[in-house]
mmCIF file of C-alpha atoms in Angstrom:
data_model
loop_
_atom_site.group_PDB
_atom_site.id
_atom_site.type_symbol
_atom_site.label_atom_id
_atom_site.label_comp_id
_atom_site.label_asym_id
_atom_site.label_seq_id
_atom_site.Cartn_x
_atom_site.Cartn_y
_atom_site.Cartn_z
ATOM 1 C CA MET A 1 165.348 96.343 157.269
ATOM 2 C CA ALA A 2 165.934 95.031 153.772
ATOM 3 C CA ALA A 3 163.203 92.468 154.327
ATOM 4 C CA VAL A 4 160.758 95.107 155.426
ATOM 5 C CA SER A 5 161.714 97.280 152.508
ATOM 6 C CA GLY A 6 161.086 94.367 150.164
ATOM 7 C CA GLN A 7 157.669 93.790 151.674
ATOM 8 C CA VAL A 8 156.823 97.485 151.275
ATOM 9 C CA TRP A 9 157.779 97.343 147.613
ATOM 10 C CA VAL A 10 155.698 94.245 147.065
ATOM 11 C CA SER A 11 152.758 95.870 148.844
ATOM 12 C CA LEU A 12 153.164 99.135 146.911
ATOM 13 C CA THR A 13 153.470 97.266 143.637
ATOM 14 C CA SER A 14 150.391 95.223 144.458
ATOM 15 C CA PHE A 15 148.491 98.367 145.492
ATOM 16 C CA GLY A 16 149.612 100.107 142.294
ATOM 17 C CA GLY A 17 148.310 97.169 140.273
ATOM 18 C CA VAL A 18 144.954 97.353 142.049
ATOM 19 C CA VAL A 19 144.717 101.122 141.436
ATOM 20 C CA LEU A 20 145.713 100.737 137.774
ATOM 21 C CA GLY A 21 143.191 97.909 137.329
ATOM 22 C CA GLY A 22 140.485 100.001 138.965
ATOM 23 C CA VAL A 23 141.236 103.007 136.754
ATOM 24 C CA LEU A 24 141.243 100.874 133.617
ATOM 25 C CA SER A 25 138.009 99.176 134.666
ATOM 26 C CA PHE A 26 136.397 102.586 135.295
ATOM 27 C CA LEU A 27 137.524 103.887 131.883
ATOM 28 C CA VAL A 28 136.184 100.804 130.103
ATOM 29 C CA GLN A 29 132.815 101.029 131.907
ATOM 30 C CA PHE A 30 132.596 104.790 131.310
ATOM 31 C CA THR A 31 133.379 104.401 127.608
ATOM 32 C CA THR A 32 130.922 101.521 127.244
ATOM 33 C CA GLN A 33 128.188 103.483 129.003
ATOM 34 C CA ARG A 34 128.759 106.568 126.819
ATOM 35 C CA SER A 35 128.727 104.423 123.708
ATOM 36 C CA ALA A 36 125.468 102.751 124.774
ATOM 37 C CA GLU A 37 123.902 106.165 125.535
ATOM 38 C CA ARG A 38 124.914 107.506 122.115
ATOM 39 C CA ALA A 39 123.511 104.404 120.418
ATOM 40 C CA GLN A 40 120.238 104.800 122.361
ATOM 41 C CA GLN A 41 120.005 108.489 121.401
ATOM 42 C CA GLN A 42 120.623 107.592 117.748
ATOM 43 C CA ARG A 43 117.884 104.933 117.891
ATOM 44 C CA GLN A 44 115.490 107.461 119.410
ATOM 45 C CA ARG A 45 116.315 110.034 116.711
ATOM 46 C CA THR A 46 115.807 107.405 114.027
ATOM 47 C CA GLU A 47 112.480 106.316 115.514
ATOM 48 C CA LEU A 48 111.318 109.936 115.753
ATOM 49 C CA THR A 49 112.353 110.617 112.162
ATOM 50 C CA GLU A 50 110.530 107.501 110.944
ATOM 51 C CA ALA A 51 107.413 108.433 112.937
ATOM 52 C CA ARG A 52 107.411 111.948 111.491
ATOM 53 C CA ARG A 53 107.875 110.564 107.995
ATOM 54 C CA ALA A 54 104.926 108.204 108.503
ATOM 55 C CA GLU A 55 102.797 111.114 109.768
ATOM 56 C CA ARG A 56 103.741 113.176 106.740
ATOM 57 C CA LEU A 57 102.920 110.344 104.351
ATOM 58 C CA ALA A 58 99.533 109.852 106.015
ATOM 59 C CA LEU A 59 98.846 113.584 105.782
ATOM 60 C CA LEU A 60 99.831 113.657 102.100
ATOM 61 C CA GLU A 61 97.512 110.752 101.432
ATOM 62 C CA ARG A 62 94.696 112.537 103.254
ATOM 63 C CA PHE A 63 95.371 115.806 101.400
ATOM 64 C CA ILE A 64 95.364 114.082 98.012
ATOM 65 C CA GLU A 65 92.225 112.127 98.870
ATOM 66 C CA VAL A 66 90.264 115.223 99.941
ATOM 67 C CA ALA A 67 91.631 117.216 96.986
ATOM 68 C CA ALA A 68 90.351 114.505 94.638
ATOM 69 C CA GLU A 69 86.912 114.779 96.246
ATOM 70 C CA ALA A 70 87.039 118.565 95.837
ATOM 71 C CA GLU A 71 88.014 118.181 92.192
ATOM 72 C CA ARG A 72 85.023 115.879 91.684
ATOM 73 C CA MET A 73 82.851 118.602 93.213
ATOM 74 C CA ALA A 74 84.320 121.111 90.746
ATOM 75 C CA PHE A 75 83.669 118.759 87.813
ATOM 76 C CA THR A 76 80.066 118.144 88.880
ATOM 77 C CA ARG A 77 79.320 121.767 89.787
ATOM 78 C CA PRO A 78 75.796 122.621 88.627
ATOM 79 C CA PRO A 79 75.235 125.966 86.921
ATOM 80 C CA GLU A 80 72.954 127.010 89.773
ATOM 81 C CA TRP A 81 72.236 125.629 93.237
ATOM 82 C CA GLU A 82 70.480 126.488 96.473
ATOM 83 C CA ASP A 83 71.838 126.300 100.007
ATOM 84 C CA THR A 84 69.932 123.083 100.590
ATOM 85 C CA THR A 85 70.734 121.229 97.364
ATOM 86 C CA PRO A 86 72.679 117.982 97.847
ATOM 87 C CA TRP A 87 75.612 119.225 95.742
ATOM 88 C CA ASN A 88 76.036 122.321 97.914
ATOM 89 C CA LEU A 89 75.823 120.363 101.165
ATOM 90 C CA LYS A 90 78.394 117.844 99.956
ATOM 91 C CA ALA A 91 80.633 120.620 98.580
ATOM 92 C CA GLN A 92 80.517 122.425 101.944
ATOM 93 C CA ASP A 93 81.600 119.239 103.726
ATOM 94 C CA VAL A 94 84.391 118.449 101.270
ATOM 95 C CA MET A 95 85.769 121.986 101.178
ATOM 96 C CA ASN A 96 85.726 122.237 104.976
ATOM 97 C CA ARG A 97 87.739 119.018 105.226
ATOM 98 C CA PHE A 98 90.066 120.281 102.488
ATOM 99 C CA TRP A 99 90.594 123.552 104.390
ATOM 100 C CA ILE A 100 91.511 121.622 107.556
ATOM 101 C CA VAL A 101 93.970 119.290 105.852
ATOM 102 C CA GLU A 102 95.567 122.237 104.043
ATOM 103 C CA ARG A 103 96.205 123.829 107.460
ATOM 104 C CA LEU A 104 97.696 120.583 108.730
ATOM 105 C CA VAL A 105 100.143 120.652 105.822
ATOM 106 C CA ARG A 106 101.340 124.011 107.142
ATOM 107 C CA ILE A 107 102.037 122.435 110.527
ATOM 108 C CA GLN A 108 103.771 119.291 109.258
ATOM 109 C CA PHE A 109 105.729 120.520 106.238
ATOM 110 C CA PRO A 110 108.158 123.304 105.402
ATOM 111 C CA LEU A 111 106.590 126.513 104.099
ATOM 112 C CA PRO A 112 107.364 125.892 100.397
ATOM 113 C CA VAL A 113 105.193 122.753 100.527
ATOM 114 C CA HIS A 114 102.419 124.611 102.322
ATOM 115 C CA ASP A 115 102.634 127.515 99.871
ATOM 116 C CA ALA A 116 102.141 125.096 96.979
ATOM 117 C CA ALA A 117 99.283 123.365 98.828
ATOM 118 C CA ARG A 118 97.696 126.751 99.540
ATOM 119 C CA ARG A 119 97.817 127.831 95.888
ATOM 120 C CA TYR A 120 96.244 124.517 94.868
ATOM 121 C CA PHE A 121 93.580 124.857 97.569
ATOM 122 C CA LEU A 122 92.715 128.435 96.564
ATOM 123 C CA ASP A 123 92.429 127.530 92.876
ATOM 124 C CA LEU A 124 90.274 124.532 93.676
ATOM 125 C CA ASN A 125 88.130 126.514 96.118
ATOM 126 C CA ARG A 126 87.596 129.206 93.483
ATOM 127 C CA THR A 127 86.698 126.569 90.904
ATOM 128 C CA VAL A 128 84.217 124.787 93.175
ATOM 129 C CA TRP A 129 82.342 127.912 94.262
ATOM 130 C CA TRP A 130 82.628 130.255 91.277
ATOM 131 C CA GLY A 131 83.334 127.913 88.411
ATOM 132 C CA LEU A 132 85.453 128.667 85.387
ATOM 133 C CA PRO A 133 84.740 130.728 82.311
ATOM 134 C CA ASP A 134 83.127 128.795 79.477
ATOM 135 C CA GLY A 135 85.594 126.758 77.518
ATOM 136 C CA GLU A 136 88.140 126.365 80.342
ATOM 137 C CA SER A 137 88.874 122.888 81.626
ATOM 138 C CA VAL A 138 88.886 122.237 85.376
ATOM 139 C CA ARG A 139 91.669 119.719 84.921
ATOM 140 C CA ASP A 140 93.858 122.095 82.921
ATOM 141 C CA TYR A 141 93.176 124.991 85.285
ATOM 142 C CA LEU A 142 94.267 122.988 88.353
ATOM 143 C CA GLU A 143 97.102 120.987 86.788
ATOM 144 C CA ASP A 144 100.011 123.410 87.335
ATOM 145 C CA ASN A 145 99.352 124.011 91.035
ATOM 146 C CA ARG A 146 98.527 120.350 91.666
ATOM 147 C CA LEU A 147 101.839 119.284 90.145
ATOM 148 C CA ALA A 148 103.733 122.059 91.955
ATOM 149 C CA PHE A 149 102.349 120.795 95.263
ATOM 150 C CA LEU A 150 103.168 117.164 94.490
ATOM 151 C CA ASP A 151 106.696 118.074 93.363
ATOM 152 C CA ALA A 152 107.340 120.148 96.509
ATOM 153 C CA ALA A 153 106.039 117.341 98.728
ATOM 154 C CA ARG A 154 108.120 114.756 96.884
ATOM 155 C CA ALA A 155 111.269 116.857 97.316
ATOM 156 C CA VAL A 156 110.749 117.091 101.075
ATOM 157 C CA MET A 157 109.922 113.409 101.411
ATOM 158 C CA ALA A 158 112.996 112.419 99.364
ATOM 159 C CA ARG A 159 115.170 114.585 101.586
ATOM 160 C CA ASP A 160 113.718 112.929 104.697
ATOM 161 C CA GLU A 161 114.210 109.358 103.461
ATOM 162 C CA PRO A 162 116.130 107.171 105.885
ATOM 163 C CA SER A 163 119.617 106.397 104.717
#
């Protein structure tokens, strides 16, 4: 019986080693899989953040470009015009594009950036269509809201910079 008992212990010890090895193998695979999933999720978050940042930069560039065109329209505003004059037709086109890009800023940026963009847009729109009183400079009139918009956009973009 002692021989059988010895064989049982050897078998049980061997079986215990197999079970322990299986459990350890499972834990290692489970931990590795979780770690790989977390790394993949982090990569996806990073890619999404970078894509959003690129979209925002492109939108800022577009906003600034159309705003510059609108400012040129304000600088070249004739004292009088008709609905069919070239200046009016071009101003309509530029201000429509400016209105659209200003709305896109609302979608892509936090409200403080949009609020600054909106104030700049409204001042520029007023200047293009109604002009300024004699003696006032278009540049000086628009400067504060232009800079406020650029500062607000810069603050958001700096906050969103990848680390």
